[in-house]
Tab-separated table of C-alpha atoms and ligand atoms in Angstrom:
chain	number	residue	atom	x	y	z
A	1	UNK	CA	-19.156	-1.686	-6.843
A	2	UNK	CA	-15.699	-0.336	-6.136
A	3	UNK	CA	-12.738	-1.671	-8.058
A	4	UNK	CA	-9.877	0.397	-6.786
A	5	UNK	CA	-6.172	0.744	-6.409
A	6	UNK	CA	-4.455	2.952	-3.845
A	7	UNK	CA	-1.406	4.916	-4.951
A	8	UNK	CA	0.972	6.983	-2.878
A	9	UNK	CA	4.529	7.028	-1.578
A	10	UNK	CA	5.788	4.869	1.296
A	11	UNK	CA	4.661	6.354	4.610
A	12	UNK	CA	1.578	8.047	3.085
A	13	UNK	CA	-0.737	5.745	5.044
A	14	UNK	CA	-2.375	4.104	2.047
A	15	UNK	CA	-2.273	0.632	3.616
A	16	UNK	CA	-4.135	1.848	6.692
A	17	UNK	CA	-6.674	3.708	4.582
A	18	UNK	CA	-7.159	0.703	2.292
A	19	UNK	CA	-7.932	-1.461	5.337
A	20	UNK	CA	-10.439	1.072	6.646
A	21	UNK	CA	-12.167	1.408	3.289
A	22	UNK	CA	-12.398	-2.361	2.833
A	23	UNK	CA	-13.939	-2.752	6.283
A	24	UNK	CA	-16.426	0.029	5.553
A	25	UNK	CA	-17.451	-1.274	2.122
A	26	UNK	CA	-17.220	-4.972	2.997
A	27	UNK	CA	-14.873	-5.708	0.103
A	28	UNK	CA	-11.557	-7.606	0.153
A	29	UNK	CA	-8.135	-5.993	0.128
A	30	UNK	CA	-6.269	-8.090	-2.363
A	31	UNK	CA	-2.589	-8.270	-1.545
A	32	UNK	CA	-0.261	-9.649	-4.186
A	33	UNK	CA	2.009	-11.322	-1.642
A	34	UNK	CA	-0.897	-13.189	0.001
A	35	UNK	CA	-2.289	-14.094	-3.395
A	36	UNK	CA	0.978	-15.542	-4.652
A	37	UNK	CA	1.378	-17.638	-1.515
A	38	UNK	CA	-2.233	-18.872	-1.769
A	39	UNK	CA	-1.901	-19.761	-5.464
A	40	UNK	CA	1.310	-21.676	-4.810
A	41	UNK	CA	-0.266	-23.507	-1.850
A	42	UNK	CA	-3.368	-24.380	-3.912
A	43	UNK	CA	-1.185	-25.667	-6.751
A	44	UNK	CA	-3.108	-23.811	-9.479
A	45	UNK	CA	-1.534	-23.621	-12.918
A	46	UNK	CA	-0.439	-20.032	-12.262
A	47	UNK	CA	0.670	-20.976	-8.751
A	48	UNK	CA	2.941	-23.682	-10.144
A	49	UNK	CA	4.368	-21.223	-12.654
A	50	UNK	CA	5.031	-18.667	-9.899
A	51	UNK	CA	6.594	-21.327	-7.678
A	52	UNK	CA	9.077	-22.310	-10.379
A	53	UNK	CA	10.408	-18.736	-10.427
A	54	UNK	CA	10.331	-18.182	-6.668
A	55	UNK	CA	12.087	-21.427	-5.822
A	56	UNK	CA	14.831	-20.446	-8.297
A	57	UNK	CA	15.145	-17.128	-6.452
A	58	UNK	CA	13.810	-15.186	-9.443
A	59	UNK	CA	11.181	-12.463	-9.677
A	60	UNK	CA	7.801	-13.735	-10.790
A	61	UNK	CA	7.137	-12.241	-14.272
A	62	UNK	CA	4.295	-9.755	-14.675
A	63	UNK	CA	2.199	-12.091	-16.891
A	64	UNK	CA	2.168	-14.708	-14.150
A	65	UNK	CA	1.243	-12.202	-11.448
A	66	UNK	CA	-1.503	-10.794	-13.669
A	67	UNK	CA	-2.845	-14.336	-14.189
A	68	UNK	CA	-2.962	-14.863	-10.437
A	69	UNK	CA	-4.644	-11.488	-9.869
A	70	UNK	CA	-7.235	-12.338	-12.508
A	71	UNK	CA	-7.988	-15.742	-10.936
A	72	UNK	CA	-8.327	-14.074	-7.536
A	73	UNK	CA	-10.680	-11.377	-8.820
A	74	UNK	CA	-12.948	-14.053	-10.299
A	75	UNK	CA	-13.714	-15.392	-6.808
A	76	UNK	CA	-17.100	-14.669	-5.216
A	77	UNK	CA	-15.955	-12.262	-2.522
A	78	UNK	CA	-14.480	-9.874	-5.102
A	79	UNK	CA	-17.658	-9.562	-7.185
A	80	UNK	CA	-18.850	-6.547	-5.189
A	81	UNK	CA	-15.520	-4.785	-5.549
A	82	UNK	CA	-11.960	-4.920	-4.242
A	83	UNK	CA	-8.907	-2.854	-3.451
A	84	UNK	CA	-5.658	-4.023	-4.984
A	85	UNK	CA	-2.682	-3.798	-2.667
A	86	UNK	CA	0.896	-3.958	-3.922
A	87	UNK	CA	0.070	-4.428	-7.594
A	88	UNK	CA	0.444	-2.888	-10.120
A	89	UNK	CA	3.639	-1.166	-8.997
A	90	UNK	CA	4.917	-0.174	-12.432
A	91	UNK	CA	3.423	1.096	-15.674
A	92	UNK	CA	4.163	-2.183	-17.564
A	93	UNK	CA	2.281	-4.073	-14.820
A	94	UNK	CA	-0.670	-1.668	-15.103
A	95	UNK	CA	-0.695	-2.159	-18.863
A	96	UNK	CA	-0.600	-5.934	-18.445
A	97	UNK	CA	-3.542	-5.763	-16.042
A	98	UNK	CA	-5.492	-3.658	-18.510
A	99	UNK	CA	-4.694	-6.035	-21.373
A	100	UNK	CA	-5.941	-8.913	-19.231
A	101	UNK	CA	-9.303	-7.162	-19.089
A	102	UNK	CA	-9.213	-6.050	-15.463
A	103	UNK	CA	-10.951	-2.670	-15.527
A	104	UNK	CA	-10.411	-0.482	-12.489
A	105	UNK	CA	-12.925	2.154	-11.527
A	106	UNK	CA	-10.506	4.497	-9.866
A	107	UNK	CA	-7.008	5.022	-8.520
A	108	UNK	CA	-6.904	6.860	-5.200
A	109	UNK	CA	-3.637	8.772	-4.973
A	110	UNK	CA	-2.748	9.722	-1.387
A	111	UNK	CA	-0.642	12.893	-1.575
A	112	UNK	CA	1.737	13.821	1.246
A	113	UNK	CA	4.709	16.219	0.925
A	114	UNK	CA	8.053	14.391	0.971
A	115	UNK	CA	9.430	16.217	4.004
A	116	UNK	CA	6.367	15.290	6.032
A	117	UNK	CA	6.793	11.645	5.003
A	118	UNK	CA	10.381	11.745	6.230
A	119	UNK	CA	9.263	13.234	9.541
A	120	UNK	CA	6.473	10.649	9.940
A	121	UNK	CA	8.613	7.634	9.182
A	122	UNK	CA	11.899	8.575	10.827
A	123	UNK	CA	10.148	9.532	14.095
A	124	UNK	CA	8.818	6.009	14.674
A	125	UNK	CA	10.295	4.148	17.635
A	126	UNK	CA	9.518	0.706	19.041
A	127	UNK	CA	9.995	-0.610	22.568
A	128	UNK	CA	12.536	-3.440	22.459
A	129	UNK	CA	10.824	-5.229	25.356
A	130	UNK	CA	7.097	-5.152	24.573
A	131	UNK	CA	7.074	-3.925	20.913
A	132	UNK	CA	4.808	-0.945	21.709
A	133	UNK	CA	5.168	1.727	19.019
A	134	UNK	CA	5.506	5.471	19.442
A	135	UNK	CA	6.305	8.516	17.375
A	136	UNK	CA	8.719	11.024	18.859
A	137	UNK	CA	6.565	13.926	17.650
A	138	UNK	CA	3.013	12.683	17.052
A	139	UNK	CA	2.627	9.980	19.694
A	140	UNK	CA	5.466	10.302	22.233
A	141	UNK	CA	5.542	8.264	25.439
A	142	UNK	CA	4.551	10.251	28.548
A	143	UNK	CA	8.149	10.271	29.762
A	144	UNK	CA	10.836	10.820	27.148
A	145	UNK	CA	12.586	7.549	26.243
A	146	UNK	CA	10.459	5.384	28.560
A	147	UNK	CA	7.803	2.938	27.325
A	148	UNK	CA	4.341	3.775	28.723
A	149	UNK	CA	3.318	0.144	28.540
A	150	UNK	CA	6.166	-1.696	30.250
A	151	UNK	CA	8.577	0.945	31.553
A	152	UNK	CA	11.325	-0.290	29.201
A	153	UNK	CA	13.963	2.282	28.273
A	154	UNK	CA	15.178	0.806	24.965
A	155	UNK	CA	13.047	2.617	22.363
A	156	UNK	CA	14.731	1.995	19.033
A	157	UNK	CA	14.321	3.035	15.374
A	158	UNK	CA	13.881	0.140	12.905
A	159	UNK	CA	16.651	0.008	10.316
A	160	UNK	CA	14.051	0.608	7.538
A	161	UNK	CA	13.021	3.831	9.218
A	162	UNK	CA	16.345	5.635	9.292
A	163	UNK	CA	16.384	8.775	7.177
A	164	UNK	CA	18.959	7.454	4.719
A	165	UNK	CA	17.118	4.172	4.056
A	166	UNK	CA	13.746	5.880	3.866
A	167	UNK	CA	14.991	8.493	1.377
A	168	UNK	CA	16.234	5.624	-0.817
A	169	UNK	CA	12.752	4.074	-0.721
A	170	UNK	CA	11.239	7.430	-1.703
A	171	UNK	CA	13.662	7.763	-4.624
A	172	UNK	CA	12.820	4.264	-5.788
A	173	UNK	CA	9.100	5.070	-5.531
A	174	UNK	CA	9.563	8.228	-7.613
A	175	UNK	CA	11.399	6.278	-10.304
A	176	UNK	CA	9.218	3.161	-10.541
A	177	UNK	CA	5.779	3.759	-9.086
A	178	UNK	CA	5.070	7.490	-9.355
A	179	UNK	CA	4.714	7.128	-13.184
A	180	UNK	CA	1.572	5.098	-12.436
A	181	UNK	CA	-0.078	8.329	-11.329
A	182	UNK	CA	0.414	9.768	-14.823
A	183	UNK	CA	-0.739	6.479	-16.349
A	184	UNK	CA	-4.065	6.559	-14.477
A	185	UNK	CA	-4.404	10.314	-15.048
A	186	UNK	CA	-4.181	9.663	-18.782
A	187	UNK	CA	-7.212	7.403	-18.394
A	188	UNK	CA	-9.079	9.916	-16.208
A	189	UNK	CA	-9.068	7.392	-13.371
A	190	UNK	CA	-6.732	9.126	-10.913
A	191	UNK	CA	-8.193	10.931	-7.891
A	192	UNK	CA	-5.829	12.847	-5.622
A	193	UNK	CA	-6.556	12.851	-1.898
A	194	UNK	CA	-4.863	15.161	0.582
A	195	UNK	CA	-3.105	12.698	2.900
A	196	UNK	CA	-2.272	15.287	5.565
A	197	UNK	CA	-4.475	15.245	8.646
A	198	UNK	CA	-5.780	12.673	11.082
A	199	UNK	CA	-6.818	9.215	9.936
A	200	UNK	CA	-10.556	9.897	10.207
A	201	UNK	CA	-10.314	13.087	8.143
A	202	UNK	CA	-8.355	11.355	5.404
A	203	UNK	CA	-10.773	8.431	5.422
A	204	UNK	CA	-13.711	10.831	4.973
A	205	UNK	CA	-11.994	12.420	1.941
A	206	UNK	CA	-11.443	8.999	0.381
A	207	UNK	CA	-15.028	7.925	1.036
A	208	UNK	CA	-16.330	11.086	-0.640
A	209	UNK	CA	-14.402	10.124	-3.784
A	210	UNK	CA	-15.659	6.552	-3.692
A	211	UNK	CA	-19.230	7.800	-3.361
A	212	UNK	CA	-18.723	10.113	-6.357
A	213	UNK	CA	-17.441	7.154	-8.388
A	214	UNK	CA	-20.644	5.231	-7.700
A	215	UNK	CA	-22.745	8.211	-8.809
B	1	ZN	ZN1	7.517	-1.532	26.326
């Protein structure tokens, strides 16, 4: 039984690691965005409530999102555990989840130094022609500026991945989401994982924590 949330700044690789852990444990990764869309499509009471906010261009209030999360976690496939993705993002949301009786077993906090995050994210380039992705330092094409896959020469940086935009995302994370780390620490639920290294190494560190939680 693993009822988990992954914490960590943008670019830390927590989405990738959450996917790997879910595949390994055979549990669902529960994404708030997917859940909201499904609840609206199914026309549940909470889905209708969420829809009334979204169609008015407003943010869906935390109580409604918590209601949808709770409904989702009651489904069969989540009875053996789950990883929450994208929620809670703030301390008030975490408190609302707790008040709704959703008890997490652990928060896995993927730790990566800020300068390394900037290097990881701002080095990403995509081929305009075939959408192949590279990293100028970690996964460069064989010939500088030329796509290995299609020979295209227009390798561009997405606008989200420029240093200025990415540093804004990091600042926003520090202000809104990083306090969640302290929140889960105060409940002895937070487990830091060194997020520097290759994907398999990081996955092994996370699995060791999950095993210790089952013990
Ligand atoms: Zn290409």
